[in-house]
Short mmCIF file of C-alpha atoms in Angstrom, two decimals:
data_model
loop_
_atom_site.label_atom_id
_atom_site.label_comp_id
_atom_site.label_asym_id
_atom_site.label_seq_id
_atom_site.Cartn_x
_atom_site.Cartn_y
_atom_site.Cartn_z
CA MET A 481 78.82 -50.13 13.43
CA LEU A 482 75.66 -48.73 11.85
CA SER A 483 76.39 -45.57 9.85
CA LEU A 484 73.63 -42.97 9.77
CA VAL A 485 74.75 -41.55 6.43
CA ASP A 486 75.05 -45.03 4.88
CA LEU A 487 71.57 -46.00 6.05
CA ARG A 488 70.10 -42.79 4.68
CA ASP A 489 71.92 -43.27 1.35
CA ARG A 490 70.52 -46.80 1.05
CA ILE A 491 67.03 -45.57 1.87
CA GLY A 492 67.34 -42.75 -0.66
CA ALA A 493 68.48 -45.20 -3.34
CA GLY A 494 65.55 -47.53 -2.65
CA ARG A 495 67.76 -50.39 -1.43
CA LEU A 496 66.36 -50.20 2.10
CA THR A 497 63.12 -48.98 3.63
CA PRO A 498 62.92 -46.92 6.84
CA GLN A 499 61.18 -49.89 8.47
CA GLY A 500 64.00 -52.15 7.34
CA ALA A 501 66.62 -49.80 8.75
CA VAL A 502 64.94 -49.72 12.15
CA SER A 503 64.64 -53.52 12.03
CA LEU A 504 68.43 -53.72 11.63
CA ALA A 505 68.78 -51.82 14.89
CA ARG A 506 66.25 -54.03 16.67
CA GLU A 507 68.08 -57.17 15.50
CA ALA A 508 71.44 -55.78 16.60
CA ILE A 509 70.05 -54.92 20.04
CA ALA A 510 68.66 -58.43 20.42
CA ASN A 511 72.03 -59.91 19.50
CA ARG A 512 74.43 -57.64 21.38
CA ASP A 513 72.70 -56.07 24.33
CA PRO A 514 72.48 -59.19 26.51
CA GLU A 515 76.26 -59.01 26.96
CA VAL A 516 76.75 -55.21 26.74
CA GLY A 517 73.78 -54.01 28.79
CA ALA A 518 73.41 -50.58 27.17
CA ILE A 519 69.62 -50.49 26.84
CA VAL A 520 67.23 -49.64 29.69
CA ARG A 521 63.99 -49.69 27.71
CA LEU A 522 63.04 -50.53 24.14
CA ASP A 523 59.88 -49.19 22.52
CA PRO A 524 58.17 -52.28 21.08
CA ALA A 525 55.72 -50.28 18.97
CA ALA A 526 57.59 -47.13 17.99
CA PRO A 527 56.10 -45.75 14.74
CA VAL A 528 58.51 -45.54 11.80
CA PRO A 529 57.78 -42.55 9.53
CA ASP A 530 58.31 -42.92 5.79
CA GLU A 531 59.36 -39.29 5.33
CA GLY A 532 61.91 -36.93 6.80
CA PRO A 533 65.68 -36.46 6.58
CA LEU A 534 66.20 -38.91 9.44
CA ALA A 535 63.50 -41.42 8.48
CA GLY A 536 64.73 -44.93 9.31
CA ILE A 537 67.26 -43.74 11.89
CA ALA A 538 66.79 -45.44 15.26
CA VAL A 539 68.03 -43.29 18.14
CA GLY A 540 69.07 -44.08 21.69
CA LEU A 541 68.35 -41.50 24.38
CA LYS A 542 70.27 -41.23 27.62
CA ASP A 543 67.78 -42.00 30.37
CA ILE A 544 67.78 -38.50 31.85
CA ILE A 545 66.09 -37.13 28.69
CA ASP A 546 62.30 -36.96 28.94
CA THR A 547 60.22 -39.13 26.63
CA ALA A 548 56.43 -39.35 26.60
CA ASP A 549 56.41 -42.88 25.18
CA LEU A 550 59.00 -44.43 27.50
CA PRO A 551 59.81 -44.00 31.21
CA THR A 552 62.63 -41.67 32.20
CA GLU A 553 64.28 -43.21 35.25
CA MET A 554 67.49 -41.14 35.75
CA GLY A 555 69.53 -44.25 36.50
CA SER A 556 67.94 -44.27 39.94
CA PRO A 557 65.28 -46.41 41.68
CA LEU A 558 63.80 -43.14 42.94
CA TYR A 559 62.35 -42.64 39.46
CA ALA A 560 61.52 -46.25 38.62
CA GLY A 561 58.67 -46.29 36.11
CA TRP A 562 58.35 -42.48 36.03
CA ARG A 563 56.53 -41.30 32.90
CA PRO A 564 56.87 -37.69 31.77
CA ARG A 565 53.84 -36.22 30.03
CA ALA A 566 55.90 -34.74 27.19
CA ASP A 567 59.01 -35.30 25.12
CA ALA A 568 62.01 -33.10 25.74
CA PRO A 569 62.34 -30.57 22.87
CA VAL A 570 65.36 -32.40 21.47
CA VAL A 571 63.26 -35.59 21.26
CA ALA A 572 60.40 -33.72 19.63
CA ARG A 573 62.90 -32.39 17.07
CA LEU A 574 64.10 -35.93 16.31
CA LYS A 575 60.53 -37.04 15.67
CA ARG A 576 59.87 -34.07 13.38
CA LEU A 577 62.90 -35.13 11.35
CA GLY A 578 61.48 -38.64 10.97
CA ALA A 579 63.84 -40.36 13.40
CA VAL A 580 62.65 -43.14 15.71
CA PRO A 581 63.47 -42.69 19.42
CA LEU A 582 63.75 -46.44 19.85
CA ALA A 583 65.51 -46.94 23.16
CA LYS A 584 66.48 -45.37 26.46
CA THR A 585 70.15 -45.99 27.21
CA THR A 586 71.82 -46.44 30.57
CA THR A 587 73.10 -43.52 32.58
CA THR A 588 74.95 -43.32 35.84
CA ALA A 589 72.54 -42.15 38.57
CA PHE A 590 71.57 -38.55 37.81
CA ALA A 591 74.51 -38.44 35.35
CA PHE A 592 77.19 -38.44 38.06
CA LEU A 593 79.97 -40.98 38.68
CA ASP A 594 78.42 -44.04 40.32
CA PRO A 595 78.89 -46.64 37.56
CA THR A 596 76.28 -48.58 35.65
CA GLU A 597 76.43 -52.29 34.79
CA THR A 598 77.05 -51.47 31.11
CA ARG A 599 80.15 -53.05 29.61
CA ASN A 600 82.52 -51.73 26.99
CA PRO A 601 81.69 -53.60 23.76
CA ARG A 602 85.36 -53.41 22.70
CA ASN A 603 86.39 -55.37 25.77
CA LEU A 604 83.65 -56.53 28.11
CA ALA A 605 86.00 -56.54 31.10
CA HIS A 606 86.29 -52.74 30.93
CA THR A 607 84.05 -49.76 31.59
CA PRO A 608 82.44 -47.88 28.70
CA GLY A 609 82.89 -44.68 30.70
CA GLY A 610 80.13 -42.43 31.89
CA SER A 611 77.85 -40.87 32.54
CA SER A 612 76.47 -41.49 29.02
CA ALA A 613 77.53 -45.12 29.26
CA GLY A 614 74.71 -46.76 27.33
CA SER A 615 74.67 -44.27 24.47
CA ALA A 616 78.38 -44.70 23.74
CA ALA A 617 78.26 -48.49 24.13
CA ALA A 618 75.14 -48.90 21.98
CA VAL A 619 76.71 -47.09 19.03
CA ALA A 620 80.05 -48.87 19.47
CA ALA A 621 78.29 -52.26 19.55
CA GLY A 622 76.51 -51.51 16.27
CA MET A 623 73.08 -51.43 17.93
CA LEU A 624 72.16 -47.86 16.99
CA PRO A 625 73.37 -45.39 14.35
CA LEU A 626 72.77 -42.39 16.61
CA ALA A 627 72.48 -41.83 20.35
CA LEU A 628 72.15 -38.74 22.51
CA GLY A 629 73.96 -38.13 25.78
CA THR A 630 74.87 -35.21 27.99
CA GLN A 631 78.12 -33.73 29.27
CA THR A 632 78.66 -31.75 32.46
CA GLY A 633 82.30 -32.73 32.93
CA GLY A 634 83.33 -35.30 30.31
CA SER A 635 80.29 -37.50 29.87
CA VAL A 636 80.16 -37.50 26.05
CA ILE A 637 83.78 -37.14 24.96
CA ARG A 638 85.26 -39.62 27.48
CA PRO A 639 82.89 -42.58 26.87
CA ALA A 640 83.09 -41.98 23.11
CA ALA A 641 86.87 -42.24 23.35
CA PHE A 642 86.69 -45.33 25.58
CA CYS A 643 84.29 -47.08 23.21
CA GLY A 644 85.92 -46.02 19.94
CA VAL A 645 83.13 -43.93 18.42
CA VAL A 646 82.75 -40.31 17.39
CA GLY A 647 81.37 -38.11 20.14
CA VAL A 648 80.32 -34.47 19.82
CA LYS A 649 79.80 -31.99 22.64
CA PRO A 650 78.37 -29.02 20.74
CA SER A 651 78.67 -25.37 21.62
CA PHE A 652 76.86 -24.58 24.85
CA ARG A 653 73.07 -24.38 24.34
CA LEU A 654 73.22 -25.26 20.65
CA LEU A 655 70.80 -28.07 21.56
CA PRO A 656 68.12 -27.44 24.20
CA THR A 657 68.49 -28.94 27.66
CA VAL A 658 64.84 -28.35 28.55
CA GLY A 659 63.33 -31.67 29.58
CA VAL A 660 66.75 -33.06 30.54
CA LYS A 661 67.42 -33.74 34.24
CA CYS A 662 69.62 -30.89 35.39
CA PHE A 663 72.87 -31.38 37.25
CA SER A 664 74.46 -27.98 36.52
CA TRP A 665 72.62 -25.43 34.41
CA ALA A 666 75.82 -23.57 33.51
CA LEU A 667 77.53 -26.74 32.25
CA ASP A 668 75.01 -29.37 31.11
CA THR A 669 75.22 -29.85 27.33
CA VAL A 670 73.33 -32.29 25.10
CA GLY A 671 75.70 -34.17 22.78
CA LEU A 672 75.65 -37.13 20.47
CA PHE A 673 77.40 -40.34 19.45
CA ALA A 674 77.80 -41.78 15.95
CA ALA A 675 79.99 -44.17 14.00
CA ARG A 676 81.82 -41.60 11.88
CA VAL A 677 82.39 -37.86 11.77
CA ALA A 678 80.12 -37.49 8.73
CA ASP A 679 77.29 -39.20 10.61
CA ALA A 680 77.67 -36.91 13.61
CA ALA A 681 77.94 -33.76 11.49
CA HIS A 682 74.81 -34.59 9.50
CA ALA A 683 72.80 -35.39 12.63
CA LEU A 684 73.92 -32.26 14.50
CA ALA A 685 73.18 -29.99 11.53
CA LEU A 686 69.65 -31.36 11.34
CA LEU A 687 69.01 -31.30 15.08
CA ALA A 688 70.21 -27.72 15.40
CA ASP A 689 68.57 -26.65 12.10
CA ARG A 690 71.91 -25.19 10.98
CA PRO A 691 72.89 -26.69 7.62
CA ALA A 692 76.31 -25.01 7.68
CA ILE A 693 77.40 -27.40 10.44
CA ASP A 694 77.25 -30.34 8.02
CA LEU A 695 80.48 -31.20 6.27
CA PRO A 696 80.95 -29.56 2.88
CA ALA A 697 81.06 -31.79 -0.18
CA GLY A 698 84.40 -30.38 -1.30
CA ASP A 699 87.63 -29.54 0.48
CA PRO A 700 86.84 -27.22 3.41
CA GLY A 701 90.43 -25.98 3.56
CA LEU A 702 93.32 -27.19 5.65
CA PRO A 703 93.13 -26.18 9.30
CA ARG A 704 95.81 -24.59 11.43
CA ILE A 705 96.03 -26.88 14.44
CA GLY A 706 97.36 -26.05 17.89
CA LEU A 707 98.65 -29.19 19.62
CA LEU A 708 97.88 -28.97 23.34
CA ARG A 709 99.03 -31.43 26.01
CA GLN A 710 97.21 -29.66 28.88
CA ASP A 711 100.17 -29.68 31.26
CA PHE A 712 98.23 -28.08 34.14
CA CYS A 713 96.65 -31.39 35.17
CA ALA A 714 97.97 -34.89 35.86
CA PRO A 715 99.71 -36.43 32.83
CA PRO A 716 98.06 -39.01 30.59
CA ALA A 717 99.07 -42.61 30.07
CA PRO A 718 101.93 -42.97 27.57
CA GLU A 719 99.70 -44.69 25.00
CA ALA A 720 97.22 -41.78 25.08
CA LEU A 721 100.02 -39.30 24.44
CA ALA A 722 101.34 -41.49 21.63
CA ALA A 723 97.89 -41.52 20.01
CA LEU A 724 97.81 -37.72 20.19
CA GLU A 725 101.21 -37.49 18.53
CA ARG A 726 100.13 -39.95 15.85
CA ALA A 727 97.00 -37.93 15.07
CA ALA A 728 99.01 -34.72 14.85
CA ALA A 729 101.53 -36.33 12.50
CA ALA A 730 98.74 -37.71 10.30
CA ALA A 731 97.07 -34.28 10.10
CA GLU A 732 100.39 -32.71 9.14
CA ARG A 733 100.95 -35.28 6.41
CA ALA A 734 97.47 -34.43 5.11
CA GLY A 735 98.55 -30.82 4.71
CA ALA A 736 97.37 -29.21 7.95
CA GLN A 737 99.66 -26.82 9.80
CA VAL A 738 100.42 -28.17 13.28
CA ARG A 739 102.23 -26.30 16.02
CA ASP A 740 102.61 -26.75 19.76
CA LEU A 741 100.29 -24.63 21.88
CA ASP A 742 100.51 -23.49 25.48
CA LEU A 743 97.65 -21.81 27.31
CA PRO A 744 97.92 -18.77 29.61
CA PRO A 745 97.72 -19.37 33.39
CA ILE A 746 94.05 -18.29 33.54
CA PHE A 747 93.08 -21.66 32.06
CA ALA A 748 94.65 -23.59 34.92
CA GLU A 749 92.64 -21.40 37.29
CA ALA A 750 89.45 -22.03 35.34
CA PHE A 751 90.13 -25.77 35.27
CA ALA A 752 90.31 -25.76 39.07
CA ARG A 753 87.03 -23.83 39.32
CA HIS A 754 84.88 -26.22 37.29
CA PRO A 755 84.05 -28.41 40.34
CA VAL A 756 82.99 -25.35 42.35
CA ILE A 757 80.46 -24.28 39.73
CA GLN A 758 79.25 -27.83 39.21
CA ASP A 759 78.80 -28.56 42.92
CA PHE A 760 77.08 -25.28 43.81
CA GLU A 761 74.52 -25.85 41.08
CA ALA A 762 74.13 -29.59 41.71
CA ALA A 763 73.25 -28.89 45.35
CA GLN A 764 70.26 -26.89 44.11
CA ALA A 765 69.37 -29.00 41.06
CA LEU A 766 69.17 -32.16 43.21
CA ALA A 767 67.86 -30.50 46.37
CA TRP A 768 64.61 -32.50 46.43
CA GLU A 769 66.39 -35.84 45.99
CA TYR A 770 68.97 -34.91 48.65
CA ASP A 771 66.50 -33.51 51.19
CA HIS A 772 63.97 -36.35 50.90
CA HIS A 773 65.98 -39.37 49.75
CA ARG A 774 69.62 -38.79 50.73
CA ASN A 775 70.17 -42.34 51.98
CA ALA A 776 68.79 -43.79 48.74
CA LEU A 777 71.35 -41.93 46.62
CA PRO A 778 74.39 -43.94 45.45
CA PRO A 779 77.56 -43.43 47.52
CA LEU A 780 79.64 -41.24 45.20
CA LEU A 781 76.78 -38.86 44.47
CA ARG A 782 75.72 -38.76 48.11
CA ALA A 783 79.23 -37.84 49.24
CA GLN A 784 79.54 -35.20 46.51
CA LEU A 785 76.27 -33.57 47.50
CA ASP A 786 77.28 -33.67 51.17
CA GLY A 787 80.33 -31.60 50.31
CA ALA A 788 78.41 -29.39 47.89
CA GLN A 789 76.26 -28.04 50.75
CA ARG A 790 79.35 -26.13 51.92
CA VAL A 791 79.96 -24.28 48.62
CA GLY A 792 78.72 -20.73 49.09
CA PRO A 793 77.63 -17.99 46.68
CA ALA A 794 80.83 -15.97 47.08
CA GLU A 795 83.04 -18.88 45.98
CA TYR A 796 80.62 -19.68 43.17
CA ASP A 797 80.54 -16.09 41.91
CA ALA A 798 84.34 -15.84 42.00
CA SER A 799 84.59 -19.07 40.01
CA ARG A 800 82.13 -17.77 37.43
CA ARG A 801 84.22 -14.63 36.99
CA ILE A 802 87.37 -16.67 36.39
CA ALA A 803 85.52 -18.84 33.88
CA HIS A 804 84.36 -15.71 32.05
CA GLN A 805 87.92 -14.36 31.94
CA ALA A 806 89.14 -17.68 30.51
CA ARG A 807 86.45 -17.65 27.83
CA ARG A 808 87.54 -14.19 26.74
CA SER A 809 91.17 -15.33 26.74
CA LEU A 810 90.27 -18.34 24.59
CA LYS A 811 89.10 -15.96 21.85
CA ASP A 812 92.59 -14.47 21.90
CA VAL A 813 94.18 -17.93 21.73
CA PHE A 814 92.33 -18.66 18.50
CA GLY A 815 92.95 -15.18 17.14
CA GLU A 816 96.45 -14.15 18.20
CA GLU A 817 97.96 -17.64 18.15
CA GLY A 818 96.72 -18.18 14.59
CA VAL A 819 95.03 -21.55 15.14
CA ASP A 820 91.67 -22.69 13.81
CA VAL A 821 91.29 -25.67 16.14
CA ILE A 822 92.97 -27.20 19.16
CA LEU A 823 93.99 -30.86 19.14
CA THR A 824 94.31 -32.46 22.55
CA LEU A 825 93.58 -35.60 24.54
CA SER A 826 90.09 -37.07 24.89
CA ALA A 827 90.85 -39.13 27.99
CA PRO A 828 93.84 -39.96 30.20
CA GLY A 829 94.21 -43.37 28.56
CA PRO A 830 92.17 -46.42 27.56
CA ALA A 831 89.05 -47.44 29.45
CA PRO A 832 89.87 -48.65 32.98
CA GLU A 833 89.47 -52.34 33.73
CA GLY A 834 86.38 -53.36 35.67
CA LEU A 835 83.14 -51.50 36.26
CA ALA A 836 84.04 -49.76 39.53
CA SER A 837 85.03 -46.49 37.83
CA THR A 838 83.84 -44.58 34.77
CA GLY A 839 87.26 -42.96 34.31
CA ASP A 840 88.64 -39.45 34.81
CA ALA A 841 87.28 -36.33 33.06
CA ARG A 842 90.35 -34.14 33.57
CA PHE A 843 90.90 -33.65 29.84
CA ASN A 844 87.26 -32.61 29.32
CA ARG A 845 86.18 -30.40 32.20
CA LEU A 846 87.87 -27.21 31.05
CA TRP A 847 86.30 -27.37 27.59
CA THR A 848 82.83 -28.00 28.99
CA LEU A 849 83.32 -24.92 31.16
CA MET A 850 84.44 -22.92 28.12
CA GLY A 851 81.26 -23.93 26.27
CA VAL A 852 83.14 -24.63 23.03
CA PRO A 853 82.48 -27.43 20.52
CA CYS A 854 84.47 -30.64 21.03
CA VAL A 855 84.70 -33.72 18.80
CA THR A 856 86.48 -36.94 19.70
CA VAL A 857 87.88 -39.15 16.92
CA PRO A 858 89.13 -42.73 17.37
CA VAL A 859 92.83 -43.09 16.51
CA GLU A 860 93.97 -46.61 17.36
CA THR A 861 93.50 -49.51 19.77
CA THR A 862 95.70 -51.05 22.41
CA ALA A 863 96.78 -54.69 22.42
CA GLU A 864 93.73 -55.38 24.61
CA GLY A 865 91.45 -53.98 21.91
CA LEU A 866 90.73 -50.77 23.82
CA PRO A 867 90.30 -47.61 21.72
CA LEU A 868 92.28 -44.41 22.09
CA GLY A 869 90.95 -41.13 20.76
CA VAL A 870 91.85 -37.48 20.35
CA GLN A 871 89.76 -34.37 20.84
CA VAL A 872 89.31 -31.49 18.40
CA ILE A 873 88.14 -28.16 19.82
CA ALA A 874 87.06 -25.00 18.00
CA ARG A 875 85.96 -21.57 19.11
CA PHE A 876 82.43 -21.04 20.43
CA GLY A 877 79.80 -21.40 17.72
CA ASP A 878 82.25 -22.87 15.19
CA ASP A 879 80.94 -26.43 15.43
CA GLY A 880 81.28 -26.98 11.68
CA ARG A 881 84.99 -26.17 11.76
CA ALA A 882 85.57 -28.60 14.64
CA LEU A 883 83.81 -31.34 12.70
CA ALA A 884 85.66 -30.57 9.46
CA ALA A 885 89.03 -30.77 11.21
CA ALA A 886 87.95 -33.99 12.92
CA ARG A 887 87.06 -35.50 9.56
CA LEU A 888 90.47 -34.54 8.18
CA ILE A 889 92.12 -36.38 11.07
CA GLU A 890 89.77 -39.35 10.70
CA ARG A 891 90.66 -39.68 7.02
CA ALA A 892 94.37 -39.06 7.58
CA ILE A 893 94.55 -41.83 10.18
CA GLY A 894 92.62 -44.14 7.86
#
């Protein structure tokens, strides 16, 4: 894989030019994408700045993020060839930092569940997950050192785990969602994919203009980790649970304090309310597409929006209240339980075989609803070469701590 930090170090040392770094990405795309299918559009004439902290870094953008230089097609023929007049603010920020928005990456239609044709580069017979399928696959295939995606349920953490890369869902609204096709305004979060935790931390710190998010040069201290199996939803595959136990044991050997953690019942209630909030808002966010082009929508999205028309304001408001109660309770979990981060599952198991499903987001939805930072770290691979990852979660606004704990686990696993 292409490491953002490594590329920047080589550029800083004069061993590589920004133009040369972007050429590496172009060559990798030419070699790998014909079999992976992660790229929707490639900018053939993207300018490569010589200056900036991300100069030489080619970036993939999930194709629901507006770009003035490339079409934004939402994974749907309804928007074929559609050209926004302006970049989304997060894209404008990338350009100010010297990065090169080189490619648009595949997305499920309107970032829901109907799968793309993208294949998992770890095993081409399996899904890369979704909805940020192309972003995860492009980084895993070594085509790009950085890619942006979005998460409304589990669309960053799950595909990152399936493809064996680092994925970050930051604290809610840390990165702007303006200029990103909305599915649920209370849940949609811009996240990113990178090869290693250090790459993701450096990129997020720059994008958010918060240097403290980046990993400290020295020892940040050993975290107190709460090990959570999330027993209020269907159990994971045995190999996923084994990967979680392995990561916890490695963190403990590295000096972290690890203890089992159980959540109060309010979290099971909140978990069940995520779909209500998502559907009520999706019915409004996609009202034009549904009212004028319902029959052109893919089957899973069409059926979901059919049902979403029946979700009323009273049910939505009650769900929002429960979510708010759970968020307040989560502060107590971190405080009274004496844990700095939560360690839990990223996905129910390895990537499913075939391209008919993007997998299940049941180990992600609650944390998206809570708005807290989440980082997935690869742990091991199955006999079929499919990655398994774990998820590190910190309190709201403590993105740097989540990343520091993730790096400890990454290093401890080796």
